[in-house]
PDB file of C-alpha atoms in Angstrom:
ATOM      1  CA  MET P1044      -5.794 -10.701  -4.506  1.00  0.00           C
ATOM      2  CA  ALA P1045      -7.425 -10.094  -1.141  1.00  0.00           C
ATOM      3  CA  LEU P1046     -10.514  -8.211  -0.037  1.00  0.00           C
ATOM      4  CA  SER P1047     -11.090  -7.285   3.589  1.00  0.00           C
ATOM      5  CA  ARG P1048     -14.458  -7.829   5.180  1.00  0.00           C
ATOM      6  CA  VAL P1049     -15.509  -4.586   6.835  1.00  0.00           C
ATOM      7  CA  ASN P1050     -19.251  -4.936   7.121  1.00  0.00           C
ATOM      8  CA  GLN P1051     -21.566  -7.800   6.232  1.00  0.00           C
ATOM      9  CA  HIS P1052     -24.065  -5.316   4.795  1.00  0.00           C
ATOM     10  CA  CYS P1053     -21.473  -4.221   2.215  1.00  0.00           C
ATOM     11  CA  LEU P1054     -21.013  -7.746   0.858  1.00  0.00           C
ATOM     12  CA  LYS P1055     -22.757  -8.849  -2.320  1.00  0.00           C
ATOM     13  CA  LEU P1056     -22.920 -12.236  -3.985  1.00  0.00           C
ATOM     14  CA  LEU P1057     -21.191 -12.606  -7.363  1.00  0.00           C
ATOM     15  CA  SER P1058     -21.663 -15.286  -9.985  1.00  0.00           C
ATOM     16  CA  THR P1059     -18.191 -16.673  -9.349  1.00  0.00           C
ATOM     17  CA  GLY P1060     -19.246 -18.181  -6.044  1.00  0.00           C
ATOM     18  CA  CYS P1061     -17.644 -15.681  -3.657  1.00  0.00           C
ATOM     19  CA  LYS P1062     -18.680 -12.499  -1.926  1.00  0.00           C
ATOM     20  CA  VAL P1063     -16.705  -9.279  -2.249  1.00  0.00           C
ATOM     21  CA  LEU P1064     -16.955  -5.709  -1.032  1.00  0.00           C
ATOM     22  CA  SER P1065     -18.942  -3.737  -3.537  1.00  0.00           C
ATOM     23  CA  CYS P1066     -21.253  -0.814  -4.149  1.00  0.00           C
ATOM     24  CA  HIS P1067     -22.033  -0.937  -7.885  1.00  0.00           C
ATOM     25  CA  PHE P1068     -22.557  -4.069  -9.966  1.00  0.00           C
ATOM     26  CA  SER P1069     -22.448  -4.807 -13.672  1.00  0.00           C
ATOM     27  CA  GLN P1070     -25.395  -6.595 -15.257  1.00  0.00           C
ATOM     28  CA  GLU P1071     -23.229  -8.257 -17.910  1.00  0.00           C
ATOM     29  CA  ALA P1072     -23.513 -12.037 -18.002  1.00  0.00           C
ATOM     30  CA  SER P1073     -20.530 -14.182 -18.877  1.00  0.00           C
ATOM     31  CA  SER P1074     -20.859 -16.072 -22.157  1.00  0.00           C
ATOM     32  CA  GLU P1075     -18.464 -18.781 -20.998  1.00  0.00           C
ATOM     33  CA  THR P1076     -19.054 -21.503 -18.452  1.00  0.00           C
ATOM     34  CA  PRO P1077     -17.626 -20.314 -15.105  1.00  0.00           C
ATOM     35  CA  TYR P1078     -14.552 -22.231 -13.990  1.00  0.00           C
ATOM     36  CA  TRP P1079     -16.117 -23.069 -10.629  1.00  0.00           C
ATOM     37  CA  HIS P1080     -18.767 -25.253 -12.267  1.00  0.00           C
ATOM     38  CA  ARG P1081     -16.043 -27.907 -12.461  1.00  0.00           C
ATOM     39  CA  TYR P1082     -15.841 -27.917  -8.675  1.00  0.00           C
ATOM     40  CA  PHE P1083     -19.568 -27.500  -7.972  1.00  0.00           C
ATOM     41  CA  PRO P1084     -21.498 -29.697 -10.432  1.00  0.00           C
ATOM     42  CA  ASP P1085     -24.788 -28.510  -8.928  1.00  0.00           C
ATOM     43  CA  LYS P1086     -23.820 -24.991 -10.142  1.00  0.00           C
ATOM     44  CA  ARG P1087     -25.108 -23.527  -6.892  1.00  0.00           C
ATOM     45  CA  VAL P1088     -23.456 -20.314  -5.770  1.00  0.00           C
ATOM     46  CA  ARG P1089     -22.096 -20.893  -2.272  1.00  0.00           C
ATOM     47  CA  SER P1090     -22.947 -18.534   0.557  1.00  0.00           C
ATOM     48  CA  PHE P1091     -20.448 -16.448   2.470  1.00  0.00           C
ATOM     49  CA  ASP P1092     -20.549 -18.852   5.414  1.00  0.00           C
ATOM     50  CA  GLU P1093     -19.643 -21.759   3.119  1.00  0.00           C
ATOM     51  CA  ILE P1094     -16.346 -20.253   1.928  1.00  0.00           C
ATOM     52  CA  PRO P1095     -13.454 -22.444   3.187  1.00  0.00           C
ATOM     53  CA  THR P1096     -11.918 -20.834   6.263  1.00  0.00           C
ATOM     54  CA  VAL P1097      -8.345 -20.636   7.583  1.00  0.00           C
ATOM     55  CA  GLY P1098      -6.731 -18.909  10.526  1.00  0.00           C
ATOM     56  CA  PRO P1099      -6.100 -16.932  12.501  1.00  0.00           C
ATOM     57  CA  VAL P1100      -2.462 -17.281  11.421  1.00  0.00           C
ATOM     58  CA  THR P1101      -0.819 -14.683  13.641  1.00  0.00           C
ATOM     59  CA  GLU P1102       2.598 -16.356  13.730  1.00  0.00           C
ATOM     60  CA  GLU P1103       2.981 -16.198   9.956  1.00  0.00           C
ATOM     61  CA  TYR P1104       2.433 -12.445  10.118  1.00  0.00           C
ATOM     62  CA  LYS P1105       4.834 -11.943  13.013  1.00  0.00           C
ATOM     63  CA  ASN P1106       7.501 -13.966  11.199  1.00  0.00           C
ATOM     64  CA  PHE P1107       6.785 -12.170   7.884  1.00  0.00           C
ATOM     65  CA  LYS P1108       5.995 -15.512   6.229  1.00  0.00           C
ATOM     66  CA  ILE P1109       2.389 -14.787   5.305  1.00  0.00           C
ATOM     67  CA  HIS P1110       3.195 -14.890   1.575  1.00  0.00           C
ATOM     68  CA  GLU P1111       4.088 -18.567   2.011  1.00  0.00           C
ATOM     69  CA  ALA P1112       0.712 -19.195   3.622  1.00  0.00           C
ATOM     70  CA  TYR P1113      -1.044 -17.463   0.722  1.00  0.00           C
ATOM     71  CA  GLN P1114       0.600 -19.859  -1.730  1.00  0.00           C
ATOM     72  CA  ARG P1115      -0.201 -22.852   0.453  1.00  0.00           C
ATOM     73  CA  TRP P1116      -3.875 -21.932   0.727  1.00  0.00           C
ATOM     74  CA  VAL P1117      -4.522 -21.849  -2.998  1.00  0.00           C
ATOM     75  CA  LEU P1118      -2.928 -25.284  -3.337  1.00  0.00           C
ATOM     76  CA  GLU P1119      -4.575 -26.868  -0.305  1.00  0.00           C
ATOM     77  CA  VAL P1120      -7.860 -24.966   0.094  1.00  0.00           C
ATOM     78  CA  GLY P1121      -8.912 -23.534  -3.258  1.00  0.00           C
ATOM     79  CA  HIS P1122      -9.419 -20.405  -5.318  1.00  0.00           C
ATOM     80  CA  VAL P1123     -11.529 -18.557  -2.728  1.00  0.00           C
ATOM     81  CA  VAL P1124     -10.346 -18.577   0.892  1.00  0.00           C
ATOM     82  CA  LYS P1125     -11.677 -16.819   3.976  1.00  0.00           C
ATOM     83  CA  GLU P1126      -8.921 -15.811   6.404  1.00  0.00           C
ATOM     84  CA  LEU P1127     -10.042 -15.124   9.972  1.00  0.00           C
ATOM     85  CA  PHE P1128      -8.347 -12.401  12.026  1.00  0.00           C
ATOM     86  CA  PRO P1129      -7.967 -12.425  15.820  1.00  0.00           C
ATOM     87  CA  ASP P1130     -10.497  -9.594  16.225  1.00  0.00           C
ATOM     88  CA  GLY P1131     -13.235 -11.625  14.532  1.00  0.00           C
ATOM     89  CA  SER P1132     -13.057  -9.887  11.151  1.00  0.00           C
ATOM     90  CA  CYS P1133     -11.888 -11.661   8.037  1.00  0.00           C
ATOM     91  CA  CYS P1134     -10.310 -11.235   4.625  1.00  0.00           C
ATOM     92  CA  ILE P1135     -11.427 -12.983   1.443  1.00  0.00           C
ATOM     93  CA  HIS P1136      -8.531 -14.110  -0.761  1.00  0.00           C
ATOM     94  CA  VAL P1137      -9.331 -14.584  -4.447  1.00  0.00           C
ATOM     95  CA  TYR P1138      -6.822 -16.436  -6.626  1.00  0.00           C
ATOM     96  CA  HIS P1139      -8.445 -17.193  -9.984  1.00  0.00           C
ATOM     97  CA  LYS P1140      -8.133 -14.736 -12.870  1.00  0.00           C
ATOM     98  CA  ASP P1141     -11.853 -14.974 -13.657  1.00  0.00           C
ATOM     99  CA  ASP P1142     -12.651 -13.794 -10.149  1.00  0.00           C
ATOM    100  CA  PHE P1143     -10.206 -10.918 -10.574  1.00  0.00           C
ATOM    101  CA  VAL P1144     -12.135  -9.784 -13.644  1.00  0.00           C
ATOM    102  CA  THR P1145     -15.476 -10.102 -11.870  1.00  0.00           C
ATOM    103  CA  ILE P1146     -14.273  -8.053  -8.929  1.00  0.00           C
ATOM    104  CA  TYR P1147     -12.780  -5.267 -11.016  1.00  0.00           C
ATOM    105  CA  ARG P1148     -15.914  -5.039 -13.150  1.00  0.00           C
ATOM    106  CA  ASN P1149     -18.288  -4.988 -10.219  1.00  0.00           C
ATOM    107  CA  ASP P1150     -16.412  -3.407  -7.352  1.00  0.00           C
ATOM    108  CA  GLY P1151     -17.395  -0.074  -5.879  1.00  0.00           C
ATOM    109  CA  LYS P1152     -16.116   3.342  -6.804  1.00  0.00           C
ATOM    110  CA  TYR P1153     -14.209   3.833  -3.558  1.00  0.00           C
ATOM    111  CA  PRO P1154     -12.022   1.477  -1.504  1.00  0.00           C
ATOM    112  CA  LEU P1155     -13.657  -0.301   1.411  1.00  0.00           C
ATOM    113  CA  ARG P1156     -11.060  -2.193   3.378  1.00  0.00           C
ATOM    114  CA  LYS P1157      -9.543  -3.062   6.714  1.00  0.00           C
ATOM    115  CA  SER P1158      -6.041  -1.673   6.890  1.00  0.00           C
ATOM    116  CA  HIS P1159      -3.818   1.013   8.384  1.00  0.00           C
ATOM    117  CA  ASP P1160      -5.818   1.144  11.619  1.00  0.00           C
ATOM    118  CA  VAL P1161      -2.837   2.371  13.625  1.00  0.00           C
ATOM    119  CA  ILE P1162      -2.208   5.208  11.152  1.00  0.00           C
ATOM    120  CA  ALA P1163      -5.889   6.153  11.295  1.00  0.00           C
ATOM    121  CA  ARG P1164      -5.752   6.328  15.081  1.00  0.00           C
ATOM    122  CA  TYR P1165      -2.524   8.335  15.057  1.00  0.00           C
ATOM    123  CA  ARG P1166      -3.994  10.985  12.761  1.00  0.00           C
ATOM    124  CA  ARG P1167      -7.376  11.163  14.473  1.00  0.00           C
ATOM    125  CA  ASP P1168      -5.521  11.827  17.729  1.00  0.00           C
ATOM    126  CA  ARG P1169      -3.807  14.844  16.111  1.00  0.00           C
ATOM    127  CA  PRO P1170      -6.507  17.023  14.523  1.00  0.00           C
ATOM    128  CA  HIS P1171      -4.162  20.010  14.712  1.00  0.00           C
ATOM    129  CA  LEU P1172      -2.025  18.325  12.022  1.00  0.00           C
ATOM    130  CA  TYR P1173      -4.443  16.168   9.998  1.00  0.00           C
ATOM    131  CA  ASN P1174      -7.922  16.693   8.589  1.00  0.00           C
ATOM    132  CA  SER P1175      -8.319  13.023   7.703  1.00  0.00           C
ATOM    133  CA  VAL P1176      -6.728   9.614   8.151  1.00  0.00           C
ATOM    134  CA  GLY P1177      -5.167   9.720   4.670  1.00  0.00           C
ATOM    135  CA  LEU P1178      -5.112   7.647   1.505  1.00  0.00           C
ATOM    136  CA  GLY P1179      -4.025   4.358   3.060  1.00  0.00           C
ATOM    137  CA  ALA P1180      -6.529   4.301   5.896  1.00  0.00           C
ATOM    138  CA  GLY P1181      -9.247   6.360   4.223  1.00  0.00           C
ATOM    139  CA  MET P1182     -12.407   4.886   2.748  1.00  0.00           C
ATOM    140  CA  GLY P1183     -15.372   6.116   0.764  1.00  0.00           C
ATOM    141  CA  ALA P1184     -15.787   9.846   0.248  1.00  0.00           C
ATOM    142  CA  GLU P1185     -12.952  10.639   2.658  1.00  0.00           C
ATOM    143  CA  TRP P1186     -10.519   8.728   0.448  1.00  0.00           C
ATOM    144  CA  HIS P1187     -11.935  10.255  -2.741  1.00  0.00           C
ATOM    145  CA  TYR P1188     -11.611  13.794  -1.393  1.00  0.00           C
ATOM    146  CA  LEU P1189      -7.845  13.329  -1.075  1.00  0.00           C
ATOM    147  CA  ARG P1190      -7.299  11.163  -4.145  1.00  0.00           C
ATOM    148  CA  GLN P1191      -8.906  13.628  -6.541  1.00  0.00           C
ATOM    149  CA  MET P1192      -6.287  16.214  -5.550  1.00  0.00           C
ATOM    150  CA  LEU P1193      -3.519  14.108  -7.095  1.00  0.00           C
ATOM    151  CA  PRO P1194      -2.630  13.799 -10.799  1.00  0.00           C
ATOM    152  CA  SER P1195      -3.953  10.617 -12.365  1.00  0.00           C
ATOM    153  CA  GLY P1196      -0.561   9.014 -12.962  1.00  0.00           C
ATOM    154  CA  VAL P1197       3.162   9.570 -12.733  1.00  0.00           C
ATOM    155  CA  GLY P1198       3.448   9.439 -16.511  1.00  0.00           C
ATOM    156  CA  GLY P1199       1.148  12.392 -17.033  1.00  0.00           C
ATOM    157  CA  ASN P1200       1.953  15.928 -18.077  1.00  0.00           C
ATOM    158  CA  ALA P1201       1.918  17.102 -14.462  1.00  0.00           C
ATOM    159  CA  TYR P1202       5.441  15.766 -13.969  1.00  0.00           C
ATOM    160  CA  LEU P1203       7.011  16.822 -17.267  1.00  0.00           C
ATOM    161  CA  PRO P1204       8.756  19.862 -15.713  1.00  0.00           C
ATOM    162  CA  LEU P1205      10.529  17.464 -13.343  1.00  0.00           C
ATOM    163  CA  ARG P1206      11.552  14.928 -15.969  1.00  0.00           C
ATOM    164  CA  GLY P1207      15.186  16.002 -16.122  1.00  0.00           C
ATOM    165  CA  GLN P1208      15.606  15.731 -12.364  1.00  0.00           C
ATOM    166  CA  LEU P1209      13.889  12.352 -12.280  1.00  0.00           C
ATOM    167  CA  GLU P1210      16.249  11.104 -14.986  1.00  0.00           C
ATOM    168  CA  GLU P1211      19.179  12.251 -12.843  1.00  0.00           C
ATOM    169  CA  VAL P1212      17.737  10.235  -9.961  1.00  0.00           C
ATOM    170  CA  ALA P1213      17.495   7.178 -12.218  1.00  0.00           C
ATOM    171  CA  ASP P1214      21.112   7.647 -13.345  1.00  0.00           C
ATOM    172  CA  ASP P1215      22.257   7.920  -9.731  1.00  0.00           C
ATOM    173  CA  PHE P1216      20.344   4.737  -8.920  1.00  0.00           C
ATOM    174  CA  VAL P1217      22.076   2.817 -11.718  1.00  0.00           C
ATOM    175  CA  ASP P1218      25.491   4.152 -10.676  1.00  0.00           C
ATOM    176  CA  LEU P1219      24.916   3.201  -7.043  1.00  0.00           C
ATOM    177  CA  VAL P1220      23.780  -0.311  -7.938  1.00  0.00           C
ATOM    178  CA  GLN P1221      26.686  -0.904 -10.306  1.00  0.00           C
ATOM    179  CA  SER P1222      29.180   0.301  -7.715  1.00  0.00           C
ATOM    180  CA  ASN P1223      27.846  -2.207  -5.164  1.00  0.00           C
ATOM    181  CA  LEU P1224      27.702  -5.400  -7.253  1.00  0.00           C
ATOM    182  CA  ASP P1225      29.358  -8.405  -5.642  1.00  0.00           C
ATOM    183  CA  GLU P1226      31.982 -10.647  -7.232  1.00  0.00           C
ATOM    184  CA  ASN P1227      29.234 -12.417  -9.204  1.00  0.00           C
ATOM    185  CA  ASN P1228      27.865  -9.113 -10.507  1.00  0.00           C
ATOM    186  CA  GLU P1229      24.771  -9.597  -8.343  1.00  0.00           C
ATOM    187  CA  ILE P1230      23.109  -7.476  -5.697  1.00  0.00           C
ATOM    188  CA  GLU P1231      20.076  -7.569  -3.426  1.00  0.00           C
ATOM    189  CA  LEU P1232      18.176  -4.852  -5.213  1.00  0.00           C
ATOM    190  CA  LEU P1233      15.320  -4.127  -2.814  1.00  0.00           C
ATOM    191  CA  PRO P1234      17.154  -1.697  -0.473  1.00  0.00           C
ATOM    192  CA  TYR P1235      18.305   0.302  -3.491  1.00  0.00           C
ATOM    193  CA  LEU P1236      14.798   0.352  -4.955  1.00  0.00           C
ATOM    194  CA  PHE P1237      13.616   1.836  -1.668  1.00  0.00           C
ATOM    195  CA  ARG P1238      16.216   4.572  -2.027  1.00  0.00           C
ATOM    196  CA  TRP P1239      15.333   5.247  -5.665  1.00  0.00           C
ATOM    197  CA  ALA P1240      11.612   5.442  -4.855  1.00  0.00           C
ATOM    198  CA  PHE P1241      12.226   7.728  -1.902  1.00  0.00           C
ATOM    199  CA  GLU P1242      14.461  10.055  -3.893  1.00  0.00           C
ATOM    200  CA  SER P1243      11.980  10.171  -6.781  1.00  0.00           C
ATOM    201  CA  ILE P1244       9.080  11.044  -4.484  1.00  0.00           C
ATOM    202  CA  GLY P1245      11.238  13.783  -2.972  1.00  0.00           C
ATOM    203  CA  ILE P1246      11.591  15.369  -6.417  1.00  0.00           C
ATOM    204  CA  ILE P1247       7.926  14.958  -7.342  1.00  0.00           C
ATOM    205  CA  THR P1248       6.448  16.222  -4.091  1.00  0.00           C
ATOM    206  CA  LEU P1249       9.032  18.699  -2.804  1.00  0.00           C
ATOM    207  CA  ASN P1250      11.426  19.357  -5.711  1.00  0.00           C
ATOM    208  CA  ARG P1251      14.134  18.302  -3.309  1.00  0.00           C
ATOM    209  CA  ARG P1252      17.008  15.833  -3.373  1.00  0.00           C
ATOM    210  CA  LEU P1253      17.026  13.842  -0.147  1.00  0.00           C
ATOM    211  CA  ASN P1254      20.438  12.260  -0.838  1.00  0.00           C
ATOM    212  CA  ALA P1255      19.035   8.759  -0.442  1.00  0.00           C
ATOM    213  CA  LEU P1256      21.207   7.637  -3.391  1.00  0.00           C
ATOM    214  CA  SER P1257      24.411   9.187  -2.129  1.00  0.00           C
ATOM    215  CA  LYS P1258      27.433   6.878  -2.163  1.00  0.00           C
ATOM    216  CA  THR P1259      28.302   8.245   1.265  1.00  0.00           C
ATOM    217  CA  ARG P1260      25.824   7.684   4.075  1.00  0.00           C
ATOM    218  CA  ASN P1261      23.311  10.487   4.667  1.00  0.00           C
ATOM    219  CA  GLU P1262      21.961  10.169   8.196  1.00  0.00           C
ATOM    220  CA  GLU P1263      18.646  11.932   7.661  1.00  0.00           C
ATOM    221  CA  ALA P1264      17.857   9.995   4.488  1.00  0.00           C
ATOM    222  CA  GLU P1265      18.724   6.736   6.248  1.00  0.00           C
ATOM    223  CA  ASN P1266      16.497   7.647   9.190  1.00  0.00           C
ATOM    224  CA  LEU P1267      13.571   8.581   6.940  1.00  0.00           C
ATOM    225  CA  ILE P1268      13.771   5.327   5.004  1.00  0.00           C
ATOM    226  CA  GLU P1269      14.048   3.342   8.221  1.00  0.00           C
ATOM    227  CA  ALA P1270      11.038   5.196   9.646  1.00  0.00           C
ATOM    228  CA  ALA P1271       8.958   4.454   6.544  1.00  0.00           C
ATOM    229  CA  GLN P1272       9.942   0.779   6.575  1.00  0.00           C
ATOM    230  CA  LEU P1273       9.170   0.497  10.278  1.00  0.00           C
ATOM    231  CA  THR P1274       5.802   2.170   9.727  1.00  0.00           C
ATOM    232  CA  ASN P1275       4.916  -0.423   7.086  1.00  0.00           C
ATOM    233  CA  GLU P1276       5.931  -3.187   9.491  1.00  0.00           C
ATOM    234  CA  ILE P1277       3.782  -1.703  12.265  1.00  0.00           C
ATOM    235  CA  ILE P1278       0.782  -1.333   9.933  1.00  0.00           C
ATOM    236  CA  PHE P1279       1.234  -4.955   8.870  1.00  0.00           C
ATOM    237  CA  LEU P1280       1.404  -6.293  12.428  1.00  0.00           C
ATOM    238  CA  GLY P1281      -1.303  -3.949  13.695  1.00  0.00           C
ATOM    239  CA  ASN P1282      -3.805  -5.561  11.328  1.00  0.00           C
ATOM    240  CA  VAL P1283      -3.538  -8.954  13.029  1.00  0.00           C
ATOM    241  CA  GLY P1284      -3.479  -8.130  16.722  1.00  0.00           C
ATOM    242  CA  ASP P1285      -1.545  -6.269  19.420  1.00  0.00           C
ATOM    243  CA  SER P1286      -2.781  -2.986  17.971  1.00  0.00           C
ATOM    244  CA  GLU P1287      -2.135  -1.125  21.233  1.00  0.00           C
ATOM    245  CA  GLU P1288       1.471  -2.288  21.338  1.00  0.00           C
ATOM    246  CA  GLN P1289       1.966  -1.439  17.667  1.00  0.00           C
ATOM    247  CA  TYR P1290       0.428   1.999  18.164  1.00  0.00           C
ATOM    248  CA  LYS P1291       2.947   2.755  20.907  1.00  0.00           C
ATOM    249  CA  ARG P1292       5.741   1.785  18.519  1.00  0.00           C
ATOM    250  CA  LEU P1293       4.251   3.957  15.778  1.00  0.00           C
ATOM    251  CA  VAL P1294       4.022   7.252  17.668  1.00  0.00           C
ATOM    252  CA  PRO P1295       7.741   8.184  17.876  1.00  0.00           C
ATOM    253  CA  VAL P1296       8.342   6.936  14.331  1.00  0.00           C
ATOM    254  CA  GLN P1297       5.566   9.037  12.819  1.00  0.00           C
ATOM    255  CA  ASP P1298       6.430  12.016  15.013  1.00  0.00           C
ATOM    256  CA  TYR P1299       9.910  12.038  13.504  1.00  0.00           C
ATOM    257  CA  PHE P1300       8.739  11.348   9.957  1.00  0.00           C
ATOM    258  CA  SER P1301       6.132  14.109   9.947  1.00  0.00           C
ATOM    259  CA  LYS P1302       8.509  16.597  11.581  1.00  0.00           C
ATOM    260  CA  VAL P1303      11.088  16.202   8.805  1.00  0.00           C
ATOM    261  CA  ILE P1304       8.507  16.329   6.006  1.00  0.00           C
ATOM    262  CA  MET P1305       6.906  19.445   7.507  1.00  0.00           C
ATOM    263  CA  ARG P1306      10.292  21.152   7.487  1.00  0.00           C
ATOM    264  CA  CYS P1307      10.776  20.196   3.837  1.00  0.00           C
ATOM    265  CA  LEU P1308       7.299  21.514   3.032  1.00  0.00           C
ATOM    266  CA  LEU P1309       8.167  24.873   4.541  1.00  0.00           C
ATOM    267  CA  ASP P1310      11.240  25.010   2.306  1.00  0.00           C
ATOM    268  CA  ALA P1311       9.137  24.133  -0.760  1.00  0.00           C
ATOM    269  CA  ASN P1312       6.680  26.903   0.107  1.00  0.00           C
ATOM    270  CA  LEU P1313       9.501  29.439  -0.198  1.00  0.00           C
ATOM    271  CA  ASN P1314       9.151  28.940  -3.956  1.00  0.00           C
ATOM    272  CA  PRO P1315       5.370  29.148  -4.540  1.00  0.00           C
ATOM    273  CA  GLU P1316       5.895  29.255  -8.319  1.00  0.00           C
ATOM    274  CA  GLY P1317       7.653  25.884  -8.271  1.00  0.00           C
ATOM    275  CA  SER P1318       6.499  22.845 -10.233  1.00  0.00           C
ATOM    276  CA  CYS P1319       6.502  20.198  -7.510  1.00  0.00           C
ATOM    277  CA  LEU P1320       3.323  18.656  -6.118  1.00  0.00           C
ATOM    278  CA  ALA P1321       3.418  20.691  -2.901  1.00  0.00           C
ATOM    279  CA  ASN P1322       3.389  23.901  -4.951  1.00  0.00           C
ATOM    280  CA  LYS P1323       0.585  22.669  -7.211  1.00  0.00           C
ATOM    281  CA  LEU P1324      -1.574  21.577  -4.286  1.00  0.00           C
ATOM    282  CA  GLY P1325      -1.077  24.932  -2.597  1.00  0.00           C
ATOM    283  CA  ALA P1326      -1.942  26.799  -5.792  1.00  0.00           C
ATOM    284  CA  ASP P1327      -5.127  24.716  -6.108  1.00  0.00           C
ATOM    285  CA  GLY P1328      -6.233  25.764  -2.643  1.00  0.00           C
ATOM    286  CA  ALA P1329      -5.502  22.577  -0.703  1.00  0.00           C
ATOM    287  CA  SER P1330      -5.155  23.107   3.030  1.00  0.00           C
ATOM    288  CA  PRO P1331      -1.725  22.714   4.673  1.00  0.00           C
ATOM    289  CA  LYS P1332      -3.080  19.740   6.630  1.00  0.00           C
ATOM    290  CA  ASP P1333      -4.217  17.937   3.479  1.00  0.00           C
ATOM    291  CA  ILE P1334      -0.936  18.683   1.713  1.00  0.00           C
ATOM    292  CA  LEU P1335       1.009  17.202   4.623  1.00  0.00           C
ATOM    293  CA  THR P1336      -1.219  14.117   4.675  1.00  0.00           C
ATOM    294  CA  LEU P1337      -0.912  13.472   0.946  1.00  0.00           C
ATOM    295  CA  ILE P1338       2.845  13.901   0.828  1.00  0.00           C
ATOM    296  CA  LEU P1339       3.406  11.688   3.870  1.00  0.00           C
ATOM    297  CA  ASP P1340       1.262   9.009   2.228  1.00  0.00           C
ATOM    298  CA  LEU P1341       3.171   9.266  -1.048  1.00  0.00           C
ATOM    299  CA  PHE P1342       6.468   8.773   0.756  1.00  0.00           C
ATOM    300  CA  GLN P1343       4.992   5.840   2.662  1.00  0.00           C
ATOM    301  CA  GLY P1344       3.666   4.355  -0.555  1.00  0.00           C
ATOM    302  CA  ALA P1345       7.121   4.621  -2.091  1.00  0.00           C
ATOM    303  CA  MET P1346       8.219   1.939   0.359  1.00  0.00           C
ATOM    304  CA  GLY P1347       5.483  -0.461  -0.693  1.00  0.00           C
ATOM    305  CA  THR P1348       7.733  -2.784  -2.697  1.00  0.00           C
ATOM    306  CA  VAL P1349       7.966  -6.012  -0.742  1.00  0.00           C
ATOM    307  CA  SER P1350       9.441  -8.556  -3.149  1.00  0.00           C
ATOM    308  CA  ASN P1351      13.057  -9.633  -2.880  1.00  0.00           C
ATOM    309  CA  CYS P1352      14.839  -8.734  -6.103  1.00  0.00           C
ATOM    310  CA  HIS P1353      18.278  -9.420  -7.527  1.00  0.00           C
ATOM    311  CA  PHE P1354      20.141  -7.583 -10.244  1.00  0.00           C
ATOM    312  CA  SER P1355      22.846  -9.080 -12.424  1.00  0.00           C
ATOM    313  CA  THR P1356      24.861  -7.981 -15.429  1.00  0.00           C
TER     314      THR P1356
END
C-alpha cells in the first residue's frame, strides 16, 4: 500500500509511527499494543524525516521491475518506507496490516495523490474536450464531482438491464481462453483479461460490442487495447521522470483513443432511451465533456490489471 506525498501541510501523524495523507481523523484508540512497539522500545512516534528512505529508483521503473523493489524494501528496510522521486517528492509505502487499518479509518474523504500528471496536462491543454482532468488525475472536490455521477458498484441495480449481454461477454471470454490453451492446458491469462475487461466496459458504458473477444483479429479493438496499455505505461513512467518525453508519447495515443470513443458515444446517443451508462449520464444532465471524461477513464481503468496470471484445466 503506497501513499504519495503531495504537500507537507496535508500530512498528519498517526499512532502507528508513520505519516499519511489525511483530512479527517478518528479519535478511537487501539486497545492492543501497536506492533511497532517491538521495534521502538521507547514507544516514541517517529517523525516524517525519520522514516527510512530509499531511492530514487528510476531504473526499476523503466525496466518494469518496481514490484521486486517493493518486496525487497519490506524485507530489508521495514514496514514503513519513504521512496524518493527524482523531482524531490516522495511516496510512503506501508506494508503492515495494522497500518492499513489505521489509514483506512483515518484517511480523508477524497483522494490526495501524485499520479497521472501527463493525463492531467493533456486534458488541461484541451478545454474544448474536457472540463476536468478526470478520475485518475483528479483530487479533492474535482474528483468527487465526477465520481458521484457513477453508480456505486458494478454489482448494483444500475447494470441489471445489461446482465444478459455481460454474461455473453463472459461466455465469449471462456470460449476464447479454452480455444487458446497450450499442450499443457495452460495459458497466459492477462492479455485475455484485458480483452474481457475492455469488452465488458464497452457494454456497460456504450451498450456496444467492441469485438475484443473475437477469435479473428479486430483491428480497431486491438488498437484500442494497445492504446490503453501504452497510456498506462506512459503514466507509470511519467511519474518518475522524463515527463516531457512521456507527454509527447501520450498525445497521439490519447488523440486516437478519444477520437474512437467519441464516435462510439455519438452512436450511443442515437438511442437516448438506452440503458448504458452514457445514456444514463445524459439523462441525468451530465455535460458531453464530463461523459467523455468518465467513459475514457473507465476504459483506462479496465486495463489496470497488472499481475501475470495463468489458467489451467
